[in-house]
Amino acid sequence: MKISFNYPHITGKELEYIKDVFESRHLCGDGKYSQLCHGWLEEKIGCERALLTPSGTAALEMAALLLDIKEGDEVIMPSFTFVSTANAFVLRGAKIVFVDITRDTCNIDAGEIEKAITSMTRAVVPVHYAGIACDMPAIMKICDERDIAVVEDAAHAILSNHNGKALGSFGSLAAFSFHETKNLVAGEAGALIINDARMVERAEIIREKGTNRSQFFRGQIDKYTWQDLGSSFLPSELQAAFLWAQMEEAGFINARRQATWEMYHQALKPLEENGLLRRPTISPGGMQNGHIYYVLTNTAEERDELMHYLVREEIGAVFHYIPLHDAPGAAKHSRVCGNLDNTAYVSSRLLRLPLSVSLSQEQVQFVVDSIAAFYQSRIRKGQLQQAAL
Ligand SMILES: Cc1ncc(COP(=O)(O)O)c(C=O)c1O
């Protein structure tokens, strides 16, 4: 039974909507389908404005431009994240200050943020790892008191919430990703969420190559001109049409993924109770979206052995981020505040299990049985002391 790690879900409406775009001859951005996606995001997130972007990376780059990040500024974030979280701000000349995560949620440790703040701190970028909420009330309090901007990296977190408030609605800005590995996919695509109304007009300008073309298309001005910094940050209608088909089915997609997540969680409980591995922890009040199911092994060596064992069983199990502070790009552009022990711990022990809409209960059970068989064989060989499972 070959089980791939990721299998992008296609709803069946994508081609119909793309054909509609062909026939309408409105191929560039911000046509009917972009507007539908914007409206959907604005309703679901409850934000001032949502703007589709070509990627989550582009949304983060727009956030850095909107905040006028410049040389000498510091931006605090976890090291356990994707490179774009950092690069978007490095591109504007900022120094990244990496702080540790907590072992339970794999999210930035709010207490560590406070210690890292200096007079140069301009922004904090919490990453909602696996769609599980960061401690947003604590982060917002720390940042609001000091007038530091919060940009949520919500790449994993579409339709997750914290006490009913959508992730992506806390910071002044947030970025989502619709890369083919995410819950809602469009190949490559993303969205910038703007919660601070004062930033809406400038965001539109930055996204339209530094011009006020959005206002022109709305008939608010009779010609458009160069206004500010900007770039080409809007995707074509073809991407938007694909994404709209996904948004229409977002409830079904997330429900299926959450059910699979829950099945893993229940089935792996005995292994956790036997002290063989650890399962994810949901922050209190958090409602996650079934984006990633992972386990944490007891040692780094065990994670690699389990991963190879599963791969031999044709199960696509993969590790996740190599901490950014250890990567070659870090030396010139970042510093570390405090120790990053939890980051090193999680990065070396975390194993992501297959999760997609089409994954069957039988396949989930096969993955769980294979994990149990791995531990049984280690116990038999005397490599582990735990009681039989
Ligand atoms: C936490 C995080 N932020 C940002 C991104 C970038 O998103 P995209 O691939 O859409 O550019 C990713 C991509 O996986 C990510 O995991």
PDB file of N, CA, C and O and ligand atoms in Angstrom, residues 53-60 80-86 126-130 153-156 175-182 187-191 291-292 320-321 352, ligand 1:
ATOM      1  N   THR A  53      -2.089  37.015  -3.707  1.00  0.00           N
ATOM      2  CA  THR A  53      -0.700  37.239  -4.131  1.00  0.00           C
ATOM      3  C   THR A  53      -0.229  35.978  -4.863  1.00  0.00           C
ATOM      4  O   THR A  53      -0.855  34.923  -4.747  1.00  0.00           O
ATOM      5  N   PRO A  54       0.880  36.059  -5.578  1.00  0.00           N
ATOM      6  CA  PRO A  54       1.351  34.867  -6.299  1.00  0.00           C
ATOM      7  C   PRO A  54       1.820  33.745  -5.370  1.00  0.00           C
ATOM      8  O   PRO A  54       1.972  32.617  -5.798  1.00  0.00           O
ATOM      9  N   SER A  55       2.081  34.061  -4.100  1.00  0.00           N
ATOM     10  CA  SER A  55       2.571  33.050  -3.143  1.00  0.00           C
ATOM     11  C   SER A  55       2.466  33.616  -1.733  1.00  0.00           C
ATOM     12  O   SER A  55       2.282  34.828  -1.547  1.00  0.00           O
ATOM     13  N   GLY A  56       2.633  32.724  -0.745  1.00  0.00           N
ATOM     14  CA  GLY A  56       2.736  33.195   0.636  1.00  0.00           C
ATOM     15  C   GLY A  56       3.994  34.036   0.804  1.00  0.00           C
ATOM     16  O   GLY A  56       4.004  35.027   1.549  1.00  0.00           O
ATOM     17  N   THR A  57       5.043  33.662   0.103  1.00  0.00           N
ATOM     18  CA  THR A  57       6.303  34.419   0.142  1.00  0.00           C
ATOM     19  C   THR A  57       6.053  35.865  -0.292  1.00  0.00           C
ATOM     20  O   THR A  57       6.499  36.809   0.367  1.00  0.00           O
ATOM     21  N   ALA A  58       5.327  36.038  -1.411  1.00  0.00           N
ATOM     22  CA  ALA A  58       5.050  37.384  -1.920  1.00  0.00           C
ATOM     23  C   ALA A  58       4.232  38.185  -0.902  1.00  0.00           C
ATOM     24  O   ALA A  58       4.445  39.394  -0.726  1.00  0.00           O
ATOM     25  N   ALA A  59       3.307  37.519  -0.210  1.00  0.00           N
ATOM     26  CA  ALA A  59       2.491  38.219   0.803  1.00  0.00           C
ATOM     27  C   ALA A  59       3.387  38.711   1.941  1.00  0.00           C
ATOM     28  O   ALA A  59       3.213  39.838   2.442  1.00  0.00           O
ATOM     29  N   LEU A  60       4.353  37.903   2.339  1.00  0.00           N
ATOM     30  CA  LEU A  60       5.279  38.325   3.402  1.00  0.00           C
ATOM     31  C   LEU A  60       6.162  39.474   2.910  1.00  0.00           C
ATOM     32  O   LEU A  60       6.445  40.425   3.654  1.00  0.00           O
ATOM     33  N   PHE A  80      12.425  27.968  13.728  1.00  0.00           N
ATOM     34  CA  PHE A  80      11.737  26.785  13.202  1.00  0.00           C
ATOM     35  C   PHE A  80      10.629  27.263  12.266  1.00  0.00           C
ATOM     36  O   PHE A  80       9.450  27.331  12.613  1.00  0.00           O
ATOM     37  N   THR A  81      11.024  27.660  11.053  1.00  0.00           N
ATOM     38  CA  THR A  81      10.059  28.127  10.055  1.00  0.00           C
ATOM     39  C   THR A  81      10.667  28.002   8.678  1.00  0.00           C
ATOM     40  O   THR A  81      11.831  27.607   8.515  1.00  0.00           O
ATOM     41  N   PHE A  82       9.870  28.354   7.677  1.00  0.00           N
ATOM     42  CA  PHE A  82      10.312  28.317   6.285  1.00  0.00           C
ATOM     43  C   PHE A  82      11.164  29.555   6.011  1.00  0.00           C
ATOM     44  O   PHE A  82      10.973  30.605   6.623  1.00  0.00           O
ATOM     45  N   VAL A  83      12.062  29.445   5.059  1.00  0.00           N
ATOM     46  CA  VAL A  83      13.025  30.522   4.786  1.00  0.00           C
ATOM     47  C   VAL A  83      12.342  31.846   4.413  1.00  0.00           C
ATOM     48  O   VAL A  83      12.849  32.928   4.739  1.00  0.00           O
ATOM     49  N   SER A  84      11.177  31.791   3.782  1.00  0.00           N
ATOM     50  CA  SER A  84      10.522  33.038   3.346  1.00  0.00           C
ATOM     51  C   SER A  84      10.117  33.930   4.509  1.00  0.00           C
ATOM     52  O   SER A  84      10.043  35.149   4.358  1.00  0.00           O
ATOM     53  N   THR A  85       9.823  33.337   5.660  1.00  0.00           N
ATOM     54  CA  THR A  85       9.439  34.141   6.823  1.00  0.00           C
ATOM     55  C   THR A  85      10.553  35.144   7.108  1.00  0.00           C
ATOM     56  O   THR A  85      10.296  36.317   7.405  1.00  0.00           O
ATOM     57  N   ALA A  86      11.791  34.684   6.996  1.00  0.00           N
ATOM     58  CA  ALA A  86      12.938  35.555   7.270  1.00  0.00           C
ATOM     59  C   ALA A  86      13.314  36.389   6.045  1.00  0.00           C
ATOM     60  O   ALA A  86      13.500  37.609   6.129  1.00  0.00           O
ATOM     61  N   PRO A 126       4.951  35.815  14.374  1.00  0.00           N
ATOM     62  CA  PRO A 126       4.604  34.481  14.884  1.00  0.00           C
ATOM     63  C   PRO A 126       4.177  33.579  13.721  1.00  0.00           C
ATOM     64  O   PRO A 126       3.474  34.036  12.819  1.00  0.00           O
ATOM     65  N   VAL A 127       4.610  32.349  13.746  1.00  0.00           N
ATOM     66  CA  VAL A 127       4.247  31.373  12.699  1.00  0.00           C
ATOM     67  C   VAL A 127       3.323  30.344  13.349  1.00  0.00           C
ATOM     68  O   VAL A 127       3.708  29.697  14.323  1.00  0.00           O
ATOM     69  N   HIS A 128       2.128  30.198  12.832  1.00  0.00           N
ATOM     70  CA  HIS A 128       1.184  29.224  13.405  1.00  0.00           C
ATOM     71  C   HIS A 128       1.522  27.855  12.828  1.00  0.00           C
ATOM     72  O   HIS A 128       0.929  27.428  11.821  1.00  0.00           O
ATOM     73  N   TYR A 129       2.473  27.172  13.452  1.00  0.00           N
ATOM     74  CA  TYR A 129       2.958  25.921  12.887  1.00  0.00           C
ATOM     75  C   TYR A 129       1.836  24.869  12.870  1.00  0.00           C
ATOM     76  O   TYR A 129       1.126  24.679  13.864  1.00  0.00           O
ATOM     77  N   ALA A 130       1.710  24.202  11.738  1.00  0.00           N
ATOM     78  CA  ALA A 130       0.703  23.142  11.554  1.00  0.00           C
ATOM     79  C   ALA A 130      -0.729  23.678  11.707  1.00  0.00           C
ATOM     80  O   ALA A 130      -1.658  22.898  11.949  1.00  0.00           O
ATOM     81  N   ASP A 153       2.500  34.855  10.265  1.00  0.00           N
ATOM     82  CA  ASP A 153       2.760  33.924   9.168  1.00  0.00           C
ATOM     83  C   ASP A 153       1.751  32.795   9.357  1.00  0.00           C
ATOM     84  O   ASP A 153       1.941  31.874  10.157  1.00  0.00           O
ATOM     85  N   ALA A 154       0.640  32.939   8.624  1.00  0.00           N
ATOM     86  CA  ALA A 154      -0.474  31.986   8.738  1.00  0.00           C
ATOM     87  C   ALA A 154      -0.491  31.048   7.531  1.00  0.00           C
ATOM     88  O   ALA A 154      -1.549  30.546   7.142  1.00  0.00           O
ATOM     89  N   ALA A 155       0.702  30.808   6.960  1.00  0.00           N
ATOM     90  CA  ALA A 155       0.800  29.975   5.748  1.00  0.00           C
ATOM     91  C   ALA A 155       0.085  28.640   5.913  1.00  0.00           C
ATOM     92  O   ALA A 155      -0.507  28.122   4.972  1.00  0.00           O
ATOM     93  N   HIS A 156       0.116  28.066   7.139  1.00  0.00           N
ATOM     94  CA  HIS A 156      -0.484  26.741   7.373  1.00  0.00           C
ATOM     95  C   HIS A 156      -1.923  26.833   7.885  1.00  0.00           C
ATOM     96  O   HIS A 156      -2.533  25.790   8.110  1.00  0.00           O
ATOM     97  N   ALA A 175      -0.088  36.563   6.420  1.00  0.00           N
ATOM     98  CA  ALA A 175       0.147  35.946   5.102  1.00  0.00           C
ATOM     99  C   ALA A 175      -0.363  34.511   5.118  1.00  0.00           C
ATOM    100  O   ALA A 175      -0.100  33.757   6.057  1.00  0.00           O
ATOM    101  N   PHE A 176      -1.110  34.148   4.071  1.00  0.00           N
ATOM    102  CA  PHE A 176      -1.539  32.761   3.864  1.00  0.00           C
ATOM    103  C   PHE A 176      -0.854  32.198   2.622  1.00  0.00           C
ATOM    104  O   PHE A 176      -0.455  32.962   1.738  1.00  0.00           O
ATOM    105  N   SER A 177      -0.747  30.877   2.583  1.00  0.00           N
ATOM    106  CA  SER A 177      -0.183  30.209   1.400  1.00  0.00           C
ATOM    107  C   SER A 177      -1.203  29.235   0.827  1.00  0.00           C
ATOM    108  O   SER A 177      -1.896  28.538   1.573  1.00  0.00           O
ATOM    109  N   PHE A 178      -1.266  29.203  -0.510  1.00  0.00           N
ATOM    110  CA  PHE A 178      -2.099  28.202  -1.197  1.00  0.00           C
ATOM    111  C   PHE A 178      -1.230  27.342  -2.109  1.00  0.00           C
ATOM    112  O   PHE A 178      -1.633  26.945  -3.206  1.00  0.00           O
ATOM    113  N   HIS A 179      -0.003  27.108  -1.648  1.00  0.00           N
ATOM    114  CA  HIS A 179       0.927  26.208  -2.328  1.00  0.00           C
ATOM    115  C   HIS A 179       0.313  24.811  -2.352  1.00  0.00           C
ATOM    116  O   HIS A 179      -0.526  24.482  -1.505  1.00  0.00           O
ATOM    117  N   GLU A 180       0.757  23.981  -3.272  1.00  0.00           N
ATOM    118  CA  GLU A 180       0.071  22.677  -3.424  1.00  0.00           C
ATOM    119  C   GLU A 180       0.176  21.766  -2.206  1.00  0.00           C
ATOM    120  O   GLU A 180      -0.518  20.757  -2.120  1.00  0.00           O
ATOM    121  N   THR A 181       1.023  22.122  -1.253  1.00  0.00           N
ATOM    122  CA  THR A 181       1.119  21.307  -0.036  1.00  0.00           C
ATOM    123  C   THR A 181       0.149  21.771   1.053  1.00  0.00           C
ATOM    124  O   THR A 181       0.090  21.168   2.122  1.00  0.00           O
ATOM    125  N   LYS A 182      -0.589  22.859   0.809  1.00  0.00           N
ATOM    126  CA  LYS A 182      -1.446  23.415   1.865  1.00  0.00           C
ATOM    127  C   LYS A 182      -2.866  22.835   1.777  1.00  0.00           C
ATOM    128  O   LYS A 182      -3.167  22.062   0.888  1.00  0.00           O
ATOM    129  N   GLY A 187      -1.647  25.548  -6.851  1.00  0.00           N
ATOM    130  CA  GLY A 187      -0.286  25.397  -7.379  1.00  0.00           C
ATOM    131  C   GLY A 187       0.636  26.242  -6.544  1.00  0.00           C
ATOM    132  O   GLY A 187       1.206  25.792  -5.554  1.00  0.00           O
ATOM    133  N   GLU A 188       0.758  27.490  -6.952  1.00  0.00           N
ATOM    134  CA  GLU A 188       1.471  28.508  -6.169  1.00  0.00           C
ATOM    135  C   GLU A 188       0.502  29.679  -6.007  1.00  0.00           C
ATOM    136  O   GLU A 188      -0.004  30.196  -7.001  1.00  0.00           O
ATOM    137  N   ALA A 189       0.244  30.112  -4.811  1.00  0.00           N
ATOM    138  CA  ALA A 189      -0.579  31.313  -4.583  1.00  0.00           C
ATOM    139  C   ALA A 189      -0.566  31.627  -3.095  1.00  0.00           C
ATOM    140  O   ALA A 189      -0.145  30.803  -2.271  1.00  0.00           O
ATOM    141  N   GLY A 190      -0.998  32.812  -2.766  1.00  0.00           N
ATOM    142  CA  GLY A 190      -1.045  33.212  -1.364  1.00  0.00           C
ATOM    143  C   GLY A 190      -2.006  34.368  -1.203  1.00  0.00           C
ATOM    144  O   GLY A 190      -2.714  34.756  -2.150  1.00  0.00           O
ATOM    145  N   ALA A 191      -2.063  34.907  -0.001  1.00  0.00           N
ATOM    146  CA  ALA A 191      -2.903  36.084   0.233  1.00  0.00           C
ATOM    147  C   ALA A 191      -2.303  36.921   1.348  1.00  0.00           C
ATOM    148  O   ALA A 191      -1.771  36.379   2.320  1.00  0.00           O
ATOM    149  N   HIS A 291      -3.981  20.607   9.173  1.00  0.00           N
ATOM    150  CA  HIS A 291      -2.990  20.815   8.114  1.00  0.00           C
ATOM    151  C   HIS A 291      -1.857  19.789   8.175  1.00  0.00           C
ATOM    152  O   HIS A 291      -1.486  19.209   7.157  1.00  0.00           O
ATOM    153  N   ILE A 292      -1.307  19.582   9.383  1.00  0.00           N
ATOM    154  CA  ILE A 292      -0.155  18.673   9.525  1.00  0.00           C
ATOM    155  C   ILE A 292      -0.417  17.758  10.717  1.00  0.00           C
ATOM    156  O   ILE A 292      -0.825  18.244  11.772  1.00  0.00           O
ATOM    157  N   HIS A 320      10.658  18.128   9.016  1.00  0.00           N
ATOM    158  CA  HIS A 320      10.301  19.483   8.595  1.00  0.00           C
ATOM    159  C   HIS A 320      11.487  20.409   8.784  1.00  0.00           C
ATOM    160  O   HIS A 320      12.619  19.961   8.678  1.00  0.00           O
ATOM    161  N   TYR A 321      11.234  21.654   9.092  1.00  0.00           N
ATOM    162  CA  TYR A 321      12.261  22.692   8.945  1.00  0.00           C
ATOM    163  C   TYR A 321      13.606  22.361   9.598  1.00  0.00           C
ATOM    164  O   TYR A 321      13.669  21.964  10.757  1.00  0.00           O
ATOM    165  N   ARG A 352       6.563  14.207  10.152  1.00  0.00           N
ATOM    166  CA  ARG A 352       5.214  14.463   9.631  1.00  0.00           C
ATOM    167  C   ARG A 352       4.687  13.215   8.942  1.00  0.00           C
ATOM    168  O   ARG A 352       5.401  12.573   8.171  1.00  0.00           O
TER     169      ARG A 352
HETATM  170  C1  LIG B   1       5.581  28.919   7.539  1.00  0.00           C
HETATM  171  C2  LIG B   1       5.641  29.239   6.077  1.00  0.00           C
HETATM  172  N1  LIG B   1       5.666  30.524   5.698  1.00  0.00           N
HETATM  173  C3  LIG B   1       5.698  30.872   4.395  1.00  0.00           C
HETATM  174  C4  LIG B   1       5.711  29.927   3.400  1.00  0.00           C
HETATM  175  C5  LIG B   1       5.795  30.354   1.969  1.00  0.00           C
HETATM  176  O1  LIG B   1       4.622  30.074   1.257  1.00  0.00           O
HETATM  177  P1  LIG B   1       4.677  29.896  -0.330  1.00  0.00           P
HETATM  178  O2  LIG B   1       5.249  28.556  -0.629  1.00  0.00           O
HETATM  179  O3  LIG B   1       3.242  30.025  -0.751  1.00  0.00           O
HETATM  180  O4  LIG B   1       5.510  31.002  -0.878  1.00  0.00           O
HETATM  181  C6  LIG B   1       5.690  28.575   3.740  1.00  0.00           C
HETATM  182  C7  LIG B   1       5.705  27.542   2.699  1.00  0.00           C
HETATM  183  O5  LIG B   1       5.571  26.373   2.918  1.00  0.00           O
HETATM  184  C8  LIG B   1       5.664  28.214   5.122  1.00  0.00           C
HETATM  185  O6  LIG B   1       5.666  26.925   5.519  1.00  0.00           O
END
